[in-house]
mmCIF file of C-alpha atoms and ligand atoms in Angstrom:
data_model
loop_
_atom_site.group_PDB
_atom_site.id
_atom_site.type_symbol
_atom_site.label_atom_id
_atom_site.label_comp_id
_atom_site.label_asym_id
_atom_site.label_seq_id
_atom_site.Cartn_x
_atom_site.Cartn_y
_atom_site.Cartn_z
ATOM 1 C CA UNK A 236 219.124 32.067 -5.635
ATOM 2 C CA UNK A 237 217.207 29.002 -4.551
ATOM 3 C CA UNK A 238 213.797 29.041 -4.106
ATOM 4 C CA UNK A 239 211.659 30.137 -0.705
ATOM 5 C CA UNK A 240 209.759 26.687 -0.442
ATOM 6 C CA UNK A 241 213.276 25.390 -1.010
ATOM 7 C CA UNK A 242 214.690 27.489 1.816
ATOM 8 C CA UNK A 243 211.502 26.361 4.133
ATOM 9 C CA UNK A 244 212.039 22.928 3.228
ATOM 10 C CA UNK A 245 215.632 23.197 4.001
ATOM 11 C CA UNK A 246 215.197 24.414 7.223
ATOM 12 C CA UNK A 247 212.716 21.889 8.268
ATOM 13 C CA UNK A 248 215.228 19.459 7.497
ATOM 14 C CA UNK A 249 217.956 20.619 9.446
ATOM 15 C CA UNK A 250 215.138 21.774 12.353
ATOM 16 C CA UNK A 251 215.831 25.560 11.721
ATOM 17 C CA UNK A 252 212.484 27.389 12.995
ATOM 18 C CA UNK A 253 211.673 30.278 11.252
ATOM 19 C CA UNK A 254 209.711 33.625 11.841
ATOM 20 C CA UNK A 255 207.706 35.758 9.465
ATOM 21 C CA UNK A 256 206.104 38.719 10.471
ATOM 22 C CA UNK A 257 203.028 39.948 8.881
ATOM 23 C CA UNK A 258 202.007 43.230 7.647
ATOM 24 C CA UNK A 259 198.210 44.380 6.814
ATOM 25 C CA UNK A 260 198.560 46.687 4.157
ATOM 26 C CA UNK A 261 195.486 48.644 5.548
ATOM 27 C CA UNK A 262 196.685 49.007 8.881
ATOM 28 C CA UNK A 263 199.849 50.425 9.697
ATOM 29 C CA UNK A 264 200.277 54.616 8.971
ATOM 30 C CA UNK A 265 204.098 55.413 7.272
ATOM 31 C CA UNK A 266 205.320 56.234 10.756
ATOM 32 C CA UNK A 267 203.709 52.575 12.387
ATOM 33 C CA UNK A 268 205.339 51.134 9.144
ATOM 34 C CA UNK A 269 208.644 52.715 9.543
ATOM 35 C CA UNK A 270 208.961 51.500 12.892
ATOM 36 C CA UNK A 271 208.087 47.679 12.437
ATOM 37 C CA UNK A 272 211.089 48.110 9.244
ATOM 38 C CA UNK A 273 213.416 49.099 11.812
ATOM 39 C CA UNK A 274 212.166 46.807 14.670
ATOM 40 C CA UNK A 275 212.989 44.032 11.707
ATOM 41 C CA UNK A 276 216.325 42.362 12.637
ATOM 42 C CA UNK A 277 217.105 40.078 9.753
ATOM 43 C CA UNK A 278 218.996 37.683 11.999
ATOM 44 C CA UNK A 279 215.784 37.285 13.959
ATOM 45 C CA UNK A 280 212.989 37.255 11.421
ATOM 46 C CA UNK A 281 213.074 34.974 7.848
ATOM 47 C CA UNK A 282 210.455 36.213 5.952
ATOM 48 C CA UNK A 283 207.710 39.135 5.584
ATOM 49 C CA UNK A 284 204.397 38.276 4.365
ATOM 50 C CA UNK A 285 201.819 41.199 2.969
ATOM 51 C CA UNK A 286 198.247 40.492 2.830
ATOM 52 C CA UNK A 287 195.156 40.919 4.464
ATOM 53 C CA UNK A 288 191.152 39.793 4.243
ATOM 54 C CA UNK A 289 190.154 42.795 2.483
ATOM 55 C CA UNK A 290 192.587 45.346 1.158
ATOM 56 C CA UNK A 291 191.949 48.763 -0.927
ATOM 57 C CA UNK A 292 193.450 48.572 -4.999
ATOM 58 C CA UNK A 293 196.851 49.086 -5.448
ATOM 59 C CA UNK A 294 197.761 49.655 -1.909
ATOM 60 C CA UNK A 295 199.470 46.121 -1.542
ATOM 61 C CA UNK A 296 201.376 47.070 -4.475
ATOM 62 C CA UNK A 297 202.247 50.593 -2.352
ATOM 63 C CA UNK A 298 203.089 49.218 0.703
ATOM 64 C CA UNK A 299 205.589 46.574 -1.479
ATOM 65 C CA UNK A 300 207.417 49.962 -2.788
ATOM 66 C CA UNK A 301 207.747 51.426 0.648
ATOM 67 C CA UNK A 302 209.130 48.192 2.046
ATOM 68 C CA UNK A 303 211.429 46.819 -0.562
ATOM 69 C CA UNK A 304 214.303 49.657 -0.177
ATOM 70 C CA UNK A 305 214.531 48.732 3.799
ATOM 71 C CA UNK A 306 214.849 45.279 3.878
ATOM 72 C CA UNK A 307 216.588 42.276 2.026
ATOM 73 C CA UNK A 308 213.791 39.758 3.234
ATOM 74 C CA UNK A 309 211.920 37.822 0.726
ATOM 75 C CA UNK A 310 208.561 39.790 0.277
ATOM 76 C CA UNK A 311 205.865 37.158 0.188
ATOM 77 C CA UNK A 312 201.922 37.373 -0.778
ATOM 78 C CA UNK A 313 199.337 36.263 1.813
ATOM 79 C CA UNK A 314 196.707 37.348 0.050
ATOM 80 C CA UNK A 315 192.741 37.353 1.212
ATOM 81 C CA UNK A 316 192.065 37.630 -2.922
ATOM 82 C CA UNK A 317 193.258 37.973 -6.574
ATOM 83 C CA UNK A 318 193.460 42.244 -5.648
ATOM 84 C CA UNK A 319 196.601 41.677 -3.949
ATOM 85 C CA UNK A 320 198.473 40.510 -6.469
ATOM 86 C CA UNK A 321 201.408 42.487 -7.600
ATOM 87 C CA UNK A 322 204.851 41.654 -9.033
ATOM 88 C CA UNK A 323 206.340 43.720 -6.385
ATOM 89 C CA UNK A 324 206.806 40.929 -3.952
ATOM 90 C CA UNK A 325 208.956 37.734 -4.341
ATOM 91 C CA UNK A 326 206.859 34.765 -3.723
ATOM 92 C CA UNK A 327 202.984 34.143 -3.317
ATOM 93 C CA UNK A 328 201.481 32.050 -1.090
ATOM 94 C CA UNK A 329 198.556 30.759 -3.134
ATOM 95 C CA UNK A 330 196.074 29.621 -0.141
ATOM 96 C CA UNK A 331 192.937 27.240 -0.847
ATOM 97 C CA UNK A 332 190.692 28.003 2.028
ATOM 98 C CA UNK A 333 190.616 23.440 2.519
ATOM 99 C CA UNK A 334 188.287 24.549 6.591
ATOM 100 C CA UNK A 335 185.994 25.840 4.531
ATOM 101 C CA UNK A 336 183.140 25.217 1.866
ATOM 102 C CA UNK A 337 183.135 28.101 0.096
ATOM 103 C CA UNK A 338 184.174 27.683 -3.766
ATOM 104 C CA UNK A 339 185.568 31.410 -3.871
ATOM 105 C CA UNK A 340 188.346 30.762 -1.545
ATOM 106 C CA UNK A 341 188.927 26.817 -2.464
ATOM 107 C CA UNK A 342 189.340 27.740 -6.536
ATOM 108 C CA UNK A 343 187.268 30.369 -8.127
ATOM 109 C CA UNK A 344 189.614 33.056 -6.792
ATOM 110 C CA UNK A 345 192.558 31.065 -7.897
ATOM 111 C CA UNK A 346 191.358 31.327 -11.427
ATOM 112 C CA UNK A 347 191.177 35.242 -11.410
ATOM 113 C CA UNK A 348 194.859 35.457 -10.513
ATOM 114 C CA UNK A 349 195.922 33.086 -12.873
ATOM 115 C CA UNK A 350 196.634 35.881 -15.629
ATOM 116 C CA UNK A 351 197.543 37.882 -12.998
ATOM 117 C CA UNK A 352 200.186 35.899 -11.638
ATOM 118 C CA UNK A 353 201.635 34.819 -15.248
ATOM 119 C CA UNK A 354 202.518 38.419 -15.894
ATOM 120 C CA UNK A 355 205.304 38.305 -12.545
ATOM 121 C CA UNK A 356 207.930 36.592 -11.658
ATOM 122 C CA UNK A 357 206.347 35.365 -8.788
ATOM 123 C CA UNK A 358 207.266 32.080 -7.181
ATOM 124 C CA UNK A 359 203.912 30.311 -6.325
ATOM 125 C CA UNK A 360 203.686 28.007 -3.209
ATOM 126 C CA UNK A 361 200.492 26.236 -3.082
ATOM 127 C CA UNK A 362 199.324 26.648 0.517
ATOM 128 C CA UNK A 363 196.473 24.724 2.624
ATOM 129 C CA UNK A 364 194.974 27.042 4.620
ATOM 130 C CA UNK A 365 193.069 25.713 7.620
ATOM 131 C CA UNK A 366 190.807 28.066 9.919
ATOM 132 C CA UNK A 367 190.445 26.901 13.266
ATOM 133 C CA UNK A 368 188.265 28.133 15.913
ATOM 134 C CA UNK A 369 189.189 29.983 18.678
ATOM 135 C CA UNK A 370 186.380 31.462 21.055
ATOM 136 C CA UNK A 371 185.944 34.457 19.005
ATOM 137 C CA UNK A 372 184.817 35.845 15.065
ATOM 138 C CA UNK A 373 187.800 36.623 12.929
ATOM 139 C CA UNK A 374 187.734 38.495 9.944
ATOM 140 C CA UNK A 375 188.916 35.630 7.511
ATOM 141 C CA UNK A 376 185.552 33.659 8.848
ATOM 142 C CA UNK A 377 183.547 36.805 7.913
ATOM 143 C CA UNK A 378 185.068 37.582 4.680
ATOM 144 C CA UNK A 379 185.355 34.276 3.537
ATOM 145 C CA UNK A 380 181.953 33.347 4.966
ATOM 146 C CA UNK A 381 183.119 29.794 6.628
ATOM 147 C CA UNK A 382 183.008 28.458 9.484
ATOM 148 C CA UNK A 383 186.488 27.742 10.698
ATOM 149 C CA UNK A 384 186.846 23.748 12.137
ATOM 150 C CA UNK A 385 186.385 22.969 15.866
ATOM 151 C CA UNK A 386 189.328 23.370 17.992
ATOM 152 C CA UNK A 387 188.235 20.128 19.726
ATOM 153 C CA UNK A 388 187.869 17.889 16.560
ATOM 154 C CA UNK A 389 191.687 16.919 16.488
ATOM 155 C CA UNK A 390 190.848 14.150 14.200
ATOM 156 C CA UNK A 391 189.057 16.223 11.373
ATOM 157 C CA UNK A 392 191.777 19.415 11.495
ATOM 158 C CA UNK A 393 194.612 16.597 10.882
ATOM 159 C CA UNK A 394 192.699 14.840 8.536
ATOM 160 C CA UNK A 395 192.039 18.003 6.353
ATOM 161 C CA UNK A 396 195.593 18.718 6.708
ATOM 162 C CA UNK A 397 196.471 15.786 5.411
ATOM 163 C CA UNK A 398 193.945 16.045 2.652
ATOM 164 C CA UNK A 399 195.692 19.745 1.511
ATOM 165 C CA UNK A 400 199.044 16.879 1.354
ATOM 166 C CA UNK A 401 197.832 14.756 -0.692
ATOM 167 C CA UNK A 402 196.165 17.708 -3.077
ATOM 168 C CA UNK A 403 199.842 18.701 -3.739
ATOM 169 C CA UNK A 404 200.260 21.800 -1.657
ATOM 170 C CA UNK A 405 203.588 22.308 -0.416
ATOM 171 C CA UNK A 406 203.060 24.117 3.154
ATOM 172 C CA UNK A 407 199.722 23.593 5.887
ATOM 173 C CA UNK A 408 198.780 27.031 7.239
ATOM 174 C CA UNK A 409 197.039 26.366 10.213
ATOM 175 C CA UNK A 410 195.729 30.080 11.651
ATOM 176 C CA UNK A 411 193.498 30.973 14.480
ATOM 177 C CA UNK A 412 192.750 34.317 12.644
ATOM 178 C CA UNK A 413 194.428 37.533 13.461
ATOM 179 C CA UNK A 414 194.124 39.191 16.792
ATOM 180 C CA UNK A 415 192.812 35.810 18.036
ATOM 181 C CA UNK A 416 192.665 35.331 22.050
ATOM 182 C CA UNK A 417 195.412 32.485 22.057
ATOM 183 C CA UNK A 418 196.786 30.508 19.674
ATOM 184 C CA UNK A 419 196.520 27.300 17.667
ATOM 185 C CA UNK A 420 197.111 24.987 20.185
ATOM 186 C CA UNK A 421 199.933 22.398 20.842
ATOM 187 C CA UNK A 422 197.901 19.346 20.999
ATOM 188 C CA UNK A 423 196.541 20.527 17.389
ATOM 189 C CA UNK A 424 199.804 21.390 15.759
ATOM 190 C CA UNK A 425 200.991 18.129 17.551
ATOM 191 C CA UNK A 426 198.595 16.037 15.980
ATOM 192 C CA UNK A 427 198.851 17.626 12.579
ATOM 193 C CA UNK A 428 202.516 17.381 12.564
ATOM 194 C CA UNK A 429 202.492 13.649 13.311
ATOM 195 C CA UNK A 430 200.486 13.318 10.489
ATOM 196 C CA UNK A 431 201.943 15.445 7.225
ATOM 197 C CA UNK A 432 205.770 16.017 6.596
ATOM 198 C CA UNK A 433 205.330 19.049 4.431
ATOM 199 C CA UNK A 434 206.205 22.056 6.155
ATOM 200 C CA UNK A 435 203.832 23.620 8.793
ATOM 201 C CA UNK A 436 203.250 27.094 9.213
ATOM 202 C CA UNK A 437 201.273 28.391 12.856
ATOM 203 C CA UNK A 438 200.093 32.111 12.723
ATOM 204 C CA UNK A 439 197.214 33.939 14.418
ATOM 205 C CA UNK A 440 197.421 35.258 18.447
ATOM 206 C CA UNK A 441 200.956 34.860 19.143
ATOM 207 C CA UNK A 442 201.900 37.449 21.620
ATOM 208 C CA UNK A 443 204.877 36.239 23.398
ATOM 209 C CA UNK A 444 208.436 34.408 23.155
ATOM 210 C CA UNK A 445 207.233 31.498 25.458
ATOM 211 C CA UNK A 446 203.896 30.770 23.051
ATOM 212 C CA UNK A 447 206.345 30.797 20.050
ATOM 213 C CA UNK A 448 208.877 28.436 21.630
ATOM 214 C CA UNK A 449 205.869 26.354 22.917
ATOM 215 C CA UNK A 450 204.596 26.278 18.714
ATOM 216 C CA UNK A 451 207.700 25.201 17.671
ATOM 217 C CA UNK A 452 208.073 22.345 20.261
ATOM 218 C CA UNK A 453 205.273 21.124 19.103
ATOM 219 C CA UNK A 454 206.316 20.890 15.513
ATOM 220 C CA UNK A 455 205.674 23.665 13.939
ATOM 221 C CA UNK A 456 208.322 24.886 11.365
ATOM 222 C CA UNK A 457 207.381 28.630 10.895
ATOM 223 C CA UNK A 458 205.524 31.017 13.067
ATOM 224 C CA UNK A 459 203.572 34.295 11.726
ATOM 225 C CA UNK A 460 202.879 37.427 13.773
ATOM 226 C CA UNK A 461 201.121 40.472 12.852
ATOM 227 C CA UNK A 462 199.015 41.896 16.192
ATOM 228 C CA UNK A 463 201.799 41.438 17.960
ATOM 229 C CA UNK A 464 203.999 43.782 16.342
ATOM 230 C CA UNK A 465 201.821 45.969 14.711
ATOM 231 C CA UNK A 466 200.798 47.198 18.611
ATOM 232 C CA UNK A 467 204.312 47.102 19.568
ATOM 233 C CA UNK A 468 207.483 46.624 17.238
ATOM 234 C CA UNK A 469 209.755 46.304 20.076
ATOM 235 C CA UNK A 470 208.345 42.882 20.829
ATOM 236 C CA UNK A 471 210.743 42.024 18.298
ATOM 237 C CA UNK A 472 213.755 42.645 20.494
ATOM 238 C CA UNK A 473 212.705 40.384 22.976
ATOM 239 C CA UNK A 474 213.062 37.772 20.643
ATOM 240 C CA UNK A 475 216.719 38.042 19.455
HETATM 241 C C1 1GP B 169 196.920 36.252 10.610
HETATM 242 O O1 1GP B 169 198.264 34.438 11.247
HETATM 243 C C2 1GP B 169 198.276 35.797 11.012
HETATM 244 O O2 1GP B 169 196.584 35.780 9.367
HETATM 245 C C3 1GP B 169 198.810 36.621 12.139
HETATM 246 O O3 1GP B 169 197.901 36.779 13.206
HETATM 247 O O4 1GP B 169 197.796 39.212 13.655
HETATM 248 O O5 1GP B 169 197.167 37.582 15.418
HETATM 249 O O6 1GP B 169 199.541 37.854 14.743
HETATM 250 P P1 1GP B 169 198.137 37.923 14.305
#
């Protein structure tokens, strides 16, 4: 089987979009998770990522058991630390917080999960991870204790993007935190687009089909949504 960044970087190149919808390991109750599983329609969504800022021991690694017999998906890491590592899932997403300043999230927490990720089989895809501001506090801003980078400095958000490029990492994560008011928006993902050719990922207040289309017209290559669903797994029907 070829590899997930593979399969992203495939469908970049032959302008496939793709969806991944996230699920907070601390949020939904068996029933809320059993009904997101079943809202999943495999022909719809591409990926689901599992992760949160700040999750409870061992409950990633529960939520992986209770989600691996009902769907064929690659299960992929989005972790908010080295705690939510577990060879459960498929592929990590190993994010370096590049909006921020604090050495935690850029590579001290990298170097706890080092033995932890040798003893999996996980595939790791180094991820830039860019915070951008959006009107409100999210929880990555408080956990992480950055300050995510002005919506209105175009220049600096592309720049750092292209920065996380030329560090190596394979996909830009640009994310206006979860639950935010609106989206990144186009004239960002726009900008950053024109500017790296690695694979761009948009997640963070995406509510509707029209924002999503709108986010991949503007280059984009994967959309995330959590919020979304998590309040209402039918939205996922609306988007066959
Ligand atoms: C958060 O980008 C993801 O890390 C998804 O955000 O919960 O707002 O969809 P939402």
């Amino acid at each position: 089987m070829k590899s997930l960044l593979y399969q992203i970087e495939q469908a970049q190149n032959t302008g496939k979009k793709l969806l991944a919808v996230l699920i907070d390991p601390d949020k939904p109750s068996a029933d809320q998770l059993k009904a997101t599983l079943n809202a999943i329609d495999e022909r719809v969504v591409d990926m689901i990522l599992i992760g949160g800022s700040q999750v409870e021991n061992n409950r990633t690694d529960q939520i992986l058991e209770q989600i691996r017999p009902h769907s064929n998906l690659p299960l992929v890491l989005f972790p908010g630390s080295s705690n939510q590592i577990t060879e459960k899932a498929d592929s990590i997403l190993f994010l370096s917080l590049i909006s921020g300043r604090n050495p935690d999230y850029l590579i001290e927490e990298h170097i706890e999960a080092v033995p932890l990720i040798e003893s999996t089989r996980l595939e790791v895809i180094p991820t830039a991870y860019i915070l951008i501001e959006n009107g409100g506090s999210t929880s990555v801003e408080r956990v992480s204790g950055t300050k995510p980078l002005k919506r209105d400095n175009v220049d600096l958000i592309s720049r750092t993007a292209k920065a996380g490029e030329y560090l190596g990492m394979k996909l830009i994560y640009l994310e206006a935190g979860s639950g935010a008011h609106s989206p990144v928006s186009e004239d960002i993902i726009s900008e950053v687009r024109k500017r790296v050719s690695v694979p761009l990922i948009v997640g963070g207040g995406v509510k509707t089909r029209d924002q999503i289309e709108k986010i991949y017209v503007a280059g984009a290559d994967m959309v995330v949504i959590g919020t979304a669903i998590e309040r209402d797994p039918s939205f996922l029907s609306e988007l066959k």
